[in-house]
XYZ file of C-alpha atoms in Angstrom:
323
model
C 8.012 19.460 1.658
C 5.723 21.993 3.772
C 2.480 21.303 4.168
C 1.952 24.489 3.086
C 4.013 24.831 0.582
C 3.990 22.389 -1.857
C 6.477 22.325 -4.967
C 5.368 23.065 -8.166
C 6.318 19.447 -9.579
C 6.635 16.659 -7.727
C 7.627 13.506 -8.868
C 6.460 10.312 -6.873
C 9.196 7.295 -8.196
C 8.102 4.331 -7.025
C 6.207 0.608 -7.215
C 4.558 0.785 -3.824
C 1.171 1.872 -4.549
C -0.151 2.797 -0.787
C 3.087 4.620 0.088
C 2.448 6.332 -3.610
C -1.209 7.354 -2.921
C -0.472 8.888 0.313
C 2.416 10.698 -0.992
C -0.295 12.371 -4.114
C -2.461 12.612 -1.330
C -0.211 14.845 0.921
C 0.542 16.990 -1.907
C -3.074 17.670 -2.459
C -3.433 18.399 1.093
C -0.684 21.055 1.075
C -1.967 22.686 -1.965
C -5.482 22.939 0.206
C -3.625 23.834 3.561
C -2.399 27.355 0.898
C -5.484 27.093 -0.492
C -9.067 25.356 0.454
C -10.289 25.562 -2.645
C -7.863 24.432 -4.963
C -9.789 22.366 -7.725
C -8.037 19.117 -8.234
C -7.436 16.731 -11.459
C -6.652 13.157 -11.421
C -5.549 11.865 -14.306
C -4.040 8.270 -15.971
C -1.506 8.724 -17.959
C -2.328 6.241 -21.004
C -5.353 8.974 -21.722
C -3.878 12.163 -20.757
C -3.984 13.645 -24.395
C -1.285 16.690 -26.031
C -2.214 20.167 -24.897
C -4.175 18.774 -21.680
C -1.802 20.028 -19.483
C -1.357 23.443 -20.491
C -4.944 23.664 -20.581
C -5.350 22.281 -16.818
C -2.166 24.760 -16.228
C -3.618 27.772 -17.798
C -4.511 31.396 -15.239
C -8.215 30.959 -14.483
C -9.990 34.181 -14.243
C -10.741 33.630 -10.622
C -7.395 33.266 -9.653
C -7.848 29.719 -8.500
C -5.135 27.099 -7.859
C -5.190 23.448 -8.898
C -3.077 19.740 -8.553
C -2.791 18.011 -11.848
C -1.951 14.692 -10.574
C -0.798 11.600 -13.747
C -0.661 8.495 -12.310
C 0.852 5.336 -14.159
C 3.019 8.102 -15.722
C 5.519 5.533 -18.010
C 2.265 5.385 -20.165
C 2.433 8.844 -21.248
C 3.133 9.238 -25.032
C 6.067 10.904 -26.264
C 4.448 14.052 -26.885
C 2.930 14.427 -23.762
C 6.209 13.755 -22.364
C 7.876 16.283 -24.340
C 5.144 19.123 -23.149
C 5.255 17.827 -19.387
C 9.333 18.118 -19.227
C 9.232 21.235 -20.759
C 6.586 22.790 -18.568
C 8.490 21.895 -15.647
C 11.289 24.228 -16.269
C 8.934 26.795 -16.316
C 5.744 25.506 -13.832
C 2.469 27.691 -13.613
C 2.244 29.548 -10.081
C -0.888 28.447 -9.362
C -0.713 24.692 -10.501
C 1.073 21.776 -8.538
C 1.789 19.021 -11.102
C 2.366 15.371 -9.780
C 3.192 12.493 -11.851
C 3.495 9.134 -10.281
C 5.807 6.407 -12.087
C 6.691 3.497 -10.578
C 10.252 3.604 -12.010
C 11.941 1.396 -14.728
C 13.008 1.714 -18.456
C 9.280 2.433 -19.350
C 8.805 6.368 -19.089
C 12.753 7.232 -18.500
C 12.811 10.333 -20.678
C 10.076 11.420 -18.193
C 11.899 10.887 -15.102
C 15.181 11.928 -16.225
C 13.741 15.287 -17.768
C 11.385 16.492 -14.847
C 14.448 15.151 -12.259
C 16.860 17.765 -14.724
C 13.861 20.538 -14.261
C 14.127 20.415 -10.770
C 11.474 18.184 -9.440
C 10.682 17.662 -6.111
C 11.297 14.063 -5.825
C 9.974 11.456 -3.660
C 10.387 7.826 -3.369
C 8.081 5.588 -2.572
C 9.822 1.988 -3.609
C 8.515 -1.422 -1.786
C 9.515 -2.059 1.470
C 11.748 -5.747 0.466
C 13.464 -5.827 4.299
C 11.668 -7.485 6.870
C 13.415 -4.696 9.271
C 11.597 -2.157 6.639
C 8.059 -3.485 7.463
C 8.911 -3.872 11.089
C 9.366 0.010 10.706
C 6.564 0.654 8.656
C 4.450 -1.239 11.494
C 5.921 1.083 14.272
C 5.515 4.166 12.059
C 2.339 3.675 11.775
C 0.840 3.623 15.262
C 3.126 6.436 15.641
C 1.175 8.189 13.539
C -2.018 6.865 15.445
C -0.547 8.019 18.938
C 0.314 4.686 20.110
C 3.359 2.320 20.001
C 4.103 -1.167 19.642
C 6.885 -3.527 21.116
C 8.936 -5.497 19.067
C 7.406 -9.029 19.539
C 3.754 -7.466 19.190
C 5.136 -5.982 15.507
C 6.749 -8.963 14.423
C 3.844 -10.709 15.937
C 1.446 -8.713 13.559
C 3.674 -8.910 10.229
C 3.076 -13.024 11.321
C -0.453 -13.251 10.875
C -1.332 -10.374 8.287
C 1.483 -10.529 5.814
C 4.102 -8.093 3.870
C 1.173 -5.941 1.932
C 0.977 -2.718 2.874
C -2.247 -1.696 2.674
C -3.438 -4.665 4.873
C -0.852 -4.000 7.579
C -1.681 -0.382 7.411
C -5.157 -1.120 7.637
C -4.822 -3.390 11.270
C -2.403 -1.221 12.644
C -5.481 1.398 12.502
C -7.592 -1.268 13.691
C -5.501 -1.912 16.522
C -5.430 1.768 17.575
C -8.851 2.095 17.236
C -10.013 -0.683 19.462
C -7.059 -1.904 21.542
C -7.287 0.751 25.287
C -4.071 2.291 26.379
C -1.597 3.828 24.445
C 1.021 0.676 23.979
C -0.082 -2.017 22.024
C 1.390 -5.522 23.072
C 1.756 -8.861 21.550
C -1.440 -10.119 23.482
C -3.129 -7.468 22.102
C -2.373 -8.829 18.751
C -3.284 -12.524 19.253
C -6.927 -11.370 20.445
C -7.724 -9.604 17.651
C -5.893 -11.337 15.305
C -6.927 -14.708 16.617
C -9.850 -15.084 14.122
C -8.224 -13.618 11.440
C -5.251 -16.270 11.757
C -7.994 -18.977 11.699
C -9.718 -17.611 8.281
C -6.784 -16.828 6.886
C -5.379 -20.270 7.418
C -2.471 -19.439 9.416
C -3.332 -21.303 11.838
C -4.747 -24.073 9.964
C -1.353 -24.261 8.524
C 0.829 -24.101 11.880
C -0.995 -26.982 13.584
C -0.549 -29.402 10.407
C 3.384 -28.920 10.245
C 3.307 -29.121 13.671
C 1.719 -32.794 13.580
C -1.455 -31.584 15.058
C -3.985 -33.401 13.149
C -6.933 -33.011 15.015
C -6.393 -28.738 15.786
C -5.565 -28.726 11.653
C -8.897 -30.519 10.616
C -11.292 -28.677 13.252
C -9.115 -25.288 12.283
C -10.108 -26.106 8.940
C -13.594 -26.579 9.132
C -13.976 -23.457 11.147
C -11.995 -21.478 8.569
C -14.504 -22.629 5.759
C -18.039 -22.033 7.566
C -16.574 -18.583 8.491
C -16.162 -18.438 4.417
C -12.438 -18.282 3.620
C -11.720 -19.277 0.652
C -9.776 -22.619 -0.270
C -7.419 -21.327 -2.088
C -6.128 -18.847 0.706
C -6.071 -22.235 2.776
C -4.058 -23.894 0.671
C -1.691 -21.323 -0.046
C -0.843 -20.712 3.555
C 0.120 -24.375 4.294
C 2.256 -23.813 0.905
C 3.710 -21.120 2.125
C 4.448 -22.873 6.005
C 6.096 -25.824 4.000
C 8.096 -23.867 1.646
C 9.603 -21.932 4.749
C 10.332 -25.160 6.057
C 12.420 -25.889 3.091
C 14.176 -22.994 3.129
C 15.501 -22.395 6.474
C 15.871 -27.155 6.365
C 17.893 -26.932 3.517
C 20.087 -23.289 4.712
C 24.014 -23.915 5.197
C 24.625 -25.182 8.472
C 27.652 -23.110 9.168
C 25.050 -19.413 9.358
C 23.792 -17.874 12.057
C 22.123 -14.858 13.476
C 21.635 -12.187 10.723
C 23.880 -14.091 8.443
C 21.094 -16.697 8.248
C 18.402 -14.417 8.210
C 20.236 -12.377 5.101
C 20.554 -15.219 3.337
C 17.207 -16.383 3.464
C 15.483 -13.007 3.560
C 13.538 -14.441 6.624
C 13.323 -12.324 9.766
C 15.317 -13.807 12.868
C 11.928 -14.467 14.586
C 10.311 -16.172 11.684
C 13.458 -18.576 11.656
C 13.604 -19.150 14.632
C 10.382 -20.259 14.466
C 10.345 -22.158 11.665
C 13.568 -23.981 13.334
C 11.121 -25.018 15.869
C 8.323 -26.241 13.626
C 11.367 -28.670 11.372
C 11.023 -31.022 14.234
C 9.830 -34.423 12.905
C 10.760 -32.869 9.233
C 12.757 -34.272 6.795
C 14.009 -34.263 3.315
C 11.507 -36.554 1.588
C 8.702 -35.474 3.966
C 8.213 -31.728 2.902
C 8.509 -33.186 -1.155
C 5.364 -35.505 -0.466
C 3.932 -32.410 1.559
C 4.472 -29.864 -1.123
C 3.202 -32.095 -3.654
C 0.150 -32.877 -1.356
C -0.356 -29.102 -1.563
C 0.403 -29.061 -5.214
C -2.765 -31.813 -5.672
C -5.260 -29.868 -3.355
C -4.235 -26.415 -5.530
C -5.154 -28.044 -8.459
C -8.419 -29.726 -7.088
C -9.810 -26.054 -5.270
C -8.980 -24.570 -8.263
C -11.703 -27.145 -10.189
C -9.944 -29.735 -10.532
C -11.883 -31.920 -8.345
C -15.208 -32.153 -7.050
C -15.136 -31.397 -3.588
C -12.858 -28.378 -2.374
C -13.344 -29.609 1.585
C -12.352 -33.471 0.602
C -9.108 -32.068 -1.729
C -8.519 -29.804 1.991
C -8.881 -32.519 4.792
C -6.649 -35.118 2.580
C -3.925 -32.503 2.073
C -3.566 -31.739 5.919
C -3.573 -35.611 6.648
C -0.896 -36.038 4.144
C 1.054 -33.420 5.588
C 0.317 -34.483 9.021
C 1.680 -38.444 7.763
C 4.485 -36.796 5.924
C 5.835 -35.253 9.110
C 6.060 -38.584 11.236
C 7.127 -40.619 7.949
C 4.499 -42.946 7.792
């Protein structure tokens, strides 16, 4: 789609909400690019009412154009639905209409209907492949005029995480303040050190690595810095249930065919691979239920959220060595 030249109905199919925004977003800012002052209209779709449309659609008197953008689109009632795929055999010249649905049964008749009309479609589904985000990561300093190796972008989906919006959100952080135009794994660890620390990922790390004393002074500095236990907790769950995965993994895979069945990234196992050390069976069962115990206790189920926090890591720490 031109960015000047928007089509008259776009359809944005899709559950990934920040790839979903930007796409409404860039059809806004085409509509503008044509015309600066083009009024627009956001609507949801569970209160968009019959008629509304044509009303929003209608010639104004001063000629101006306009984006009628429905989001959560399934929720449209039938009759709303009926007007909308009818209007987009026949769309308004000066009105870009853009419903968002995040595909599914729910709202089919809409999709199928506008999709028969002619709809500019876009896609905007959630990026499920680790080689996806990977992507995403690179795409995004792109944008930013700056790149990123390999390591540094697997290095950053590490300590942030798969959601979007956060990775999108530090890769612009990291363009902002990081000097020169390539962005390297060191680059990452300093500004991500302190994140990695409130966020618990390192917290985690050093306990299934046996590192009691790192895990309990990690720990402490995570909750005067004001993370919250229950991010803490769910890290080391999240360490130890990676730990079962790629442990208990057919021995006969390798390379992607390991990596494919676990839907790990290669660096993640091979890292993980390196943290089993010491590991065994029985081990992670007492660790996860260690973690399983301290859930319940953050959550107010005990009386003392840093108490429920140290004993989990020292269990974890024991159920490593087997003692």
């Amino acid at each position: 789609m031109a960015a000047t030249d928007p089509a008259p109905v776009i359809l944005i199919l899709g559950d990934e909400e920040l790839l979903a925004d930007r796409a409404v977003g860039e059809a806004i800012a085409a509509a503008r690019a044509t015309d600066p002052g083009t009024e627009v209209y956001d609507l949801i779709g569970g209160k968009v009412e019959p008629g509304e449309l044509t009303r929003l659609s209608s010639p104004s008197l001063f000629g101006d154009r306009s984006v009628v953008a429905i989001r959560s689109a399934q929720d449209l009632s039938k009759e709303v639905v009926t007007e909308i795929v009818s209007y987009a055999a026949h769309p308004a010249d000066d009105t870009v209409l853009v419903l968002v649905h995040p595909g599914g049964v729910k709202g089919k008749a809409l999709v199928d209907g506008v999709k028969k009309a002619g709809a500019h479609v876009v896609v905007v589904t959630k990026l499920t492949k680790p080689a996806e985000r990977l992507a995403f990561v690179k795409a995004e300093l792109k944008r930013a005029g700056r790149s990123i190796g390999a390591d540094a972008a697997a290095a950053l989906l590490d300590a942030v995480g798969n959601d979007l919006r956060e990775l999108a959100a530090a890769c612009s952080q990291l363009a902002f303040d990081t000097p020169g135009k390539a962005i390297d794994e060191a680059a990452v660890a300093r500004y991500h050190r302190g994140r990695a620390e409130v966020s618990g990922f390192t917290v985690a790390d050093s306990a299934v690595e046996g590192r009691l004393g790192d895990a309990l002074e990690q720990l402490r500095w995570a909750l005067a810095t004001g993370t919250a236990p229950v991010l803490l907790v769910s890290a080391l769950a999240g360490g130890l249930r990676s730990l079962a995965k790629v442990g208990g993994a057919p021995r006969n895979l390798r390379g992607g065919q390991l990596a494919s069945h676990l839907g790990m990234p290669p660096w993640k196992i091979d890292r993980v691979q390196r943290q089993l050390n010491g590991w065994g069976p029985d081990g992670i069962a007492r660790a996860l239920q260690a973690a399983a115990t301290a859930d319940e206790q953050v959550k107010g189920g005990g009386a003392d959220p840093a108490y429920a926090l140290e004993h989990m890591i020292q269990t974890v720490v024991a159920s490593r060595t087997g003692r």
